[in-house]
Amino acid sequence: MNEIILSLMLWVGDHTRYDVYLQQPNILQTTQHNMCKSYGIDHKERCESMKLAAFYNKEQTIYLKTNFEPDNPHNQSELLHELVHYIQWSNNLEKNYCLGQLELEAYILQDKWRIQNGLEPLLDDFNRLMLAASCDE
């Protein structure tokens, strides 16, 4: 798993100007329910509707679902998305950018990686617009 994390972090470094020479984050595999609780969502139906598969908690920990398979490209793209957030946080971007911008960038990089690896992109034009608009004042 450490090799996959390193290769994904270096990929992010090749496609951004971020410092990616960082300590690797902690990885914790857990149930969707536990992820939701850690994310602050206790309502079971809301948790299930979110389809939360992974998240980064700003304490150098990435939570992944229990059925995460390191060799599965779809799972790797989820990990890459969360690594982008870890790298953003480690580069102090949360102080200068709205969360929608940071999320949009993570999806853009994730989709670029997915396309390079023969997968369909995830972010559609409507959601791209909504993430960008969430930062308008």
PDB file of C-alpha atoms in Angstrom:
ATOM      1  CA  MET A   1       0.000   0.000   0.000  1.00  0.00           C
ATOM      2  CA  ASN A   2       2.880   2.390   0.756  1.00  0.00           C
ATOM      3  CA  GLU A   3       4.104   2.058  -2.843  1.00  0.00           C
ATOM      4  CA  ILE A   4       0.651   2.919  -4.211  1.00  0.00           C
ATOM      5  CA  ILE A   5       0.379   5.939  -1.920  1.00  0.00           C
ATOM      6  CA  LEU A   6       3.836   7.137  -2.950  1.00  0.00           C
ATOM      7  CA  SER A   7       3.123   6.692  -6.668  1.00  0.00           C
ATOM      8  CA  LEU A   8      -0.188   8.562  -6.372  1.00  0.00           C
ATOM      9  CA  MET A   9       1.407  11.389  -4.394  1.00  0.00           C
ATOM     10  CA  LEU A  10       4.163  11.714  -6.987  1.00  0.00           C
ATOM     11  CA  TRP A  11       1.504  11.726  -9.733  1.00  0.00           C
ATOM     12  CA  VAL A  12      -0.205  14.647  -7.969  1.00  0.00           C
ATOM     13  CA  GLY A  13       3.162  16.387  -7.774  1.00  0.00           C
ATOM     14  CA  ASP A  14       3.657  15.928 -11.519  1.00  0.00           C
ATOM     15  CA  HIS A  15       0.256  17.514 -12.210  1.00  0.00           C
ATOM     16  CA  THR A  16       0.334  20.369  -9.689  1.00  0.00           C
ATOM     17  CA  ARG A  17       2.797  22.749  -8.085  1.00  0.00           C
ATOM     18  CA  TYR A  18       2.294  21.275  -4.637  1.00  0.00           C
ATOM     19  CA  ASP A  19       5.013  20.006  -2.381  1.00  0.00           C
ATOM     20  CA  VAL A  20       4.272  16.283  -2.283  1.00  0.00           C
ATOM     21  CA  TYR A  21       7.419  15.240  -0.462  1.00  0.00           C
ATOM     22  CA  LEU A  22       5.476  14.722   2.726  1.00  0.00           C
ATOM     23  CA  GLN A  23       5.145  12.035   5.312  1.00  0.00           C
ATOM     24  CA  GLN A  24       2.557   9.552   4.079  1.00  0.00           C
ATOM     25  CA  PRO A  25      -0.813   9.938   5.776  1.00  0.00           C
ATOM     26  CA  ASN A  26      -2.282   7.288   8.034  1.00  0.00           C
ATOM     27  CA  ILE A  27      -4.715   4.970   6.276  1.00  0.00           C
ATOM     28  CA  LEU A  28      -7.626   3.523   8.194  1.00  0.00           C
ATOM     29  CA  GLN A  29     -10.040   1.069   6.620  1.00  0.00           C
ATOM     30  CA  THR A  30     -13.437   1.072   8.296  1.00  0.00           C
ATOM     31  CA  THR A  31     -17.144   0.662   7.628  1.00  0.00           C
ATOM     32  CA  GLN A  32     -19.194   3.307   5.899  1.00  0.00           C
ATOM     33  CA  HIS A  33     -21.105   3.828   9.143  1.00  0.00           C
ATOM     34  CA  ASN A  34     -17.885   4.551  11.075  1.00  0.00           C
ATOM     35  CA  MET A  35     -16.703   6.872   8.304  1.00  0.00           C
ATOM     36  CA  CYS A  36     -19.956   8.801   8.518  1.00  0.00           C
ATOM     37  CA  LYS A  37     -19.678   9.063  12.300  1.00  0.00           C
ATOM     38  CA  SER A  38     -16.100  10.323  11.988  1.00  0.00           C
ATOM     39  CA  TYR A  39     -17.311  12.775   9.334  1.00  0.00           C
ATOM     40  CA  GLY A  40     -20.027  14.004  11.721  1.00  0.00           C
ATOM     41  CA  ILE A  41     -23.060  12.225  10.261  1.00  0.00           C
ATOM     42  CA  ASP A  42     -25.010  10.017  12.659  1.00  0.00           C
ATOM     43  CA  HIS A  43     -28.206   9.608  10.623  1.00  0.00           C
ATOM     44  CA  LYS A  44     -28.072   6.176   8.905  1.00  0.00           C
ATOM     45  CA  GLU A  45     -30.194   7.095   5.857  1.00  0.00           C
ATOM     46  CA  ARG A  46     -28.230  10.298   5.261  1.00  0.00           C
ATOM     47  CA  CYS A  47     -25.001   8.326   5.524  1.00  0.00           C
ATOM     48  CA  GLU A  48     -26.177   5.732   3.022  1.00  0.00           C
ATOM     49  CA  SER A  49     -27.439   8.383   0.588  1.00  0.00           C
ATOM     50  CA  MET A  50     -24.038  10.129   0.625  1.00  0.00           C
ATOM     51  CA  LYS A  51     -22.319   6.933  -0.548  1.00  0.00           C
ATOM     52  CA  LEU A  52     -19.232   8.023   1.357  1.00  0.00           C
ATOM     53  CA  ALA A  53     -16.374   5.785   0.206  1.00  0.00           C
ATOM     54  CA  ALA A  54     -13.417   7.703   1.642  1.00  0.00           C
ATOM     55  CA  PHE A  55     -12.455  10.973   3.288  1.00  0.00           C
ATOM     56  CA  TYR A  56      -9.530  12.881   4.783  1.00  0.00           C
ATOM     57  CA  ASN A  57      -9.953  14.269   8.286  1.00  0.00           C
ATOM     58  CA  LYS A  58      -7.162  16.890   8.400  1.00  0.00           C
ATOM     59  CA  GLU A  59      -5.365  14.916  11.094  1.00  0.00           C
ATOM     60  CA  GLN A  60      -3.191  13.080   8.587  1.00  0.00           C
ATOM     61  CA  THR A  61      -5.664  10.202   8.348  1.00  0.00           C
ATOM     62  CA  ILE A  62      -7.454   8.976   5.253  1.00  0.00           C
ATOM     63  CA  TYR A  63     -10.459   6.770   5.888  1.00  0.00           C
ATOM     64  CA  LEU A  64     -11.196   4.119   3.271  1.00  0.00           C
ATOM     65  CA  LYS A  65     -14.059   1.642   3.093  1.00  0.00           C
ATOM     66  CA  THR A  66     -13.393  -1.846   4.430  1.00  0.00           C
ATOM     67  CA  ASN A  67     -13.650  -3.413   0.970  1.00  0.00           C
ATOM     68  CA  PHE A  68     -10.975  -1.102  -0.460  1.00  0.00           C
ATOM     69  CA  GLU A  69      -8.746  -3.110  -2.792  1.00  0.00           C
ATOM     70  CA  PRO A  70      -5.340  -1.482  -3.411  1.00  0.00           C
ATOM     71  CA  ASP A  71      -5.024  -3.053  -6.882  1.00  0.00           C
ATOM     72  CA  ASN A  72      -8.471  -1.873  -8.027  1.00  0.00           C
ATOM     73  CA  PRO A  73      -8.141   1.269 -10.204  1.00  0.00           C
ATOM     74  CA  HIS A  74     -11.536   2.601  -9.043  1.00  0.00           C
ATOM     75  CA  ASN A  75     -10.374   2.323  -5.430  1.00  0.00           C
ATOM     76  CA  GLN A  76      -7.040   3.886  -6.317  1.00  0.00           C
ATOM     77  CA  SER A  77      -8.856   6.871  -7.797  1.00  0.00           C
ATOM     78  CA  GLU A  78     -10.767   7.306  -4.510  1.00  0.00           C
ATOM     79  CA  LEU A  79      -7.470   7.190  -2.633  1.00  0.00           C
ATOM     80  CA  LEU A  80      -5.943   9.710  -5.039  1.00  0.00           C
ATOM     81  CA  HIS A  81      -8.856  12.096  -4.405  1.00  0.00           C
ATOM     82  CA  GLU A  82      -8.254  11.937  -0.650  1.00  0.00           C
ATOM     83  CA  LEU A  83      -4.505  12.265  -1.112  1.00  0.00           C
ATOM     84  CA  VAL A  84      -5.157  15.495  -3.011  1.00  0.00           C
ATOM     85  CA  HIS A  85      -6.983  16.811   0.061  1.00  0.00           C
ATOM     86  CA  TYR A  86      -4.116  15.672   2.302  1.00  0.00           C
ATOM     87  CA  ILE A  87      -1.628  17.437   0.027  1.00  0.00           C
ATOM     88  CA  GLN A  88      -3.797  20.571  -0.148  1.00  0.00           C
ATOM     89  CA  TRP A  89      -4.021  20.654   3.648  1.00  0.00           C
ATOM     90  CA  SER A  90      -0.283  20.029   4.018  1.00  0.00           C
ATOM     91  CA  ASN A  91       0.386  22.919   1.623  1.00  0.00           C
ATOM     92  CA  ASN A  92      -1.890  25.221   3.727  1.00  0.00           C
ATOM     93  CA  LEU A  93      -4.398  25.836   0.933  1.00  0.00           C
ATOM     94  CA  GLU A  94      -7.432  25.653   3.221  1.00  0.00           C
ATOM     95  CA  LYS A  95      -6.480  29.136   4.493  1.00  0.00           C
ATOM     96  CA  ASN A  96      -6.738  30.785   1.065  1.00  0.00           C
ATOM     97  CA  TYR A  97      -9.372  28.804  -0.817  1.00  0.00           C
ATOM     98  CA  CYS A  98     -12.980  27.908  -0.263  1.00  0.00           C
ATOM     99  CA  LEU A  99     -13.791  24.246   0.303  1.00  0.00           C
ATOM    100  CA  GLY A 100     -15.676  24.065  -3.005  1.00  0.00           C
ATOM    101  CA  GLN A 101     -12.520  25.068  -4.892  1.00  0.00           C
ATOM    102  CA  LEU A 102     -10.474  22.446  -3.074  1.00  0.00           C
ATOM    103  CA  GLU A 103     -13.083  19.767  -3.733  1.00  0.00           C
ATOM    104  CA  LEU A 104     -13.321  20.777  -7.392  1.00  0.00           C
ATOM    105  CA  GLU A 105      -9.563  20.499  -7.800  1.00  0.00           C
ATOM    106  CA  ALA A 106      -9.566  17.052  -6.163  1.00  0.00           C
ATOM    107  CA  TYR A 107     -12.247  15.862  -8.603  1.00  0.00           C
ATOM    108  CA  ILE A 108     -10.464  17.380 -11.598  1.00  0.00           C
ATOM    109  CA  LEU A 109      -7.229  15.618 -10.683  1.00  0.00           C
ATOM    110  CA  GLN A 110      -9.068  12.396  -9.903  1.00  0.00           C
ATOM    111  CA  ASP A 111     -10.804  12.489 -13.281  1.00  0.00           C
ATOM    112  CA  LYS A 112      -7.532  13.245 -15.078  1.00  0.00           C
ATOM    113  CA  TRP A 113      -5.971  10.205 -13.393  1.00  0.00           C
ATOM    114  CA  ARG A 114      -9.044   8.083 -14.176  1.00  0.00           C
ATOM    115  CA  ILE A 115      -8.922   9.013 -17.872  1.00  0.00           C
ATOM    116  CA  GLN A 116      -5.181   8.258 -18.035  1.00  0.00           C
ATOM    117  CA  ASN A 117      -5.964   4.851 -16.551  1.00  0.00           C
ATOM    118  CA  GLY A 118      -8.844   3.986 -18.897  1.00  0.00           C
ATOM    119  CA  LEU A 119     -11.705   4.845 -16.518  1.00  0.00           C
ATOM    120  CA  GLU A 120     -14.667   7.141 -17.009  1.00  0.00           C
ATOM    121  CA  PRO A 121     -14.532  10.543 -15.307  1.00  0.00           C
ATOM    122  CA  LEU A 122     -16.816  11.088 -12.313  1.00  0.00           C
ATOM    123  CA  LEU A 123     -17.498  14.825 -12.332  1.00  0.00           C
ATOM    124  CA  ASP A 124     -20.205  16.015 -14.667  1.00  0.00           C
ATOM    125  CA  ASP A 125     -20.579  19.610 -15.870  1.00  0.00           C
ATOM    126  CA  PHE A 126     -23.457  20.379 -13.490  1.00  0.00           C
ATOM    127  CA  ASN A 127     -21.555  19.272 -10.381  1.00  0.00           C
ATOM    128  CA  ARG A 128     -18.428  21.062 -11.596  1.00  0.00           C
ATOM    129  CA  LEU A 129     -20.470  24.251 -11.888  1.00  0.00           C
ATOM    130  CA  MET A 130     -22.080  23.736  -8.480  1.00  0.00           C
ATOM    131  CA  LEU A 131     -18.736  23.243  -6.734  1.00  0.00           C
ATOM    132  CA  ALA A 132     -17.338  26.369  -8.372  1.00  0.00           C
ATOM    133  CA  ALA A 133     -20.500  28.359  -7.574  1.00  0.00           C
ATOM    134  CA  SER A 134     -20.385  27.328  -3.929  1.00  0.00           C
ATOM    135  CA  CYS A 135     -17.422  29.675  -3.565  1.00  0.00           C
ATOM    136  CA  ASP A 136     -19.094  32.733  -5.073  1.00  0.00           C
ATOM    137  CA  GLU A 137     -19.909  35.407  -2.556  1.00  0.00           C
TER     138      GLU A 137
END
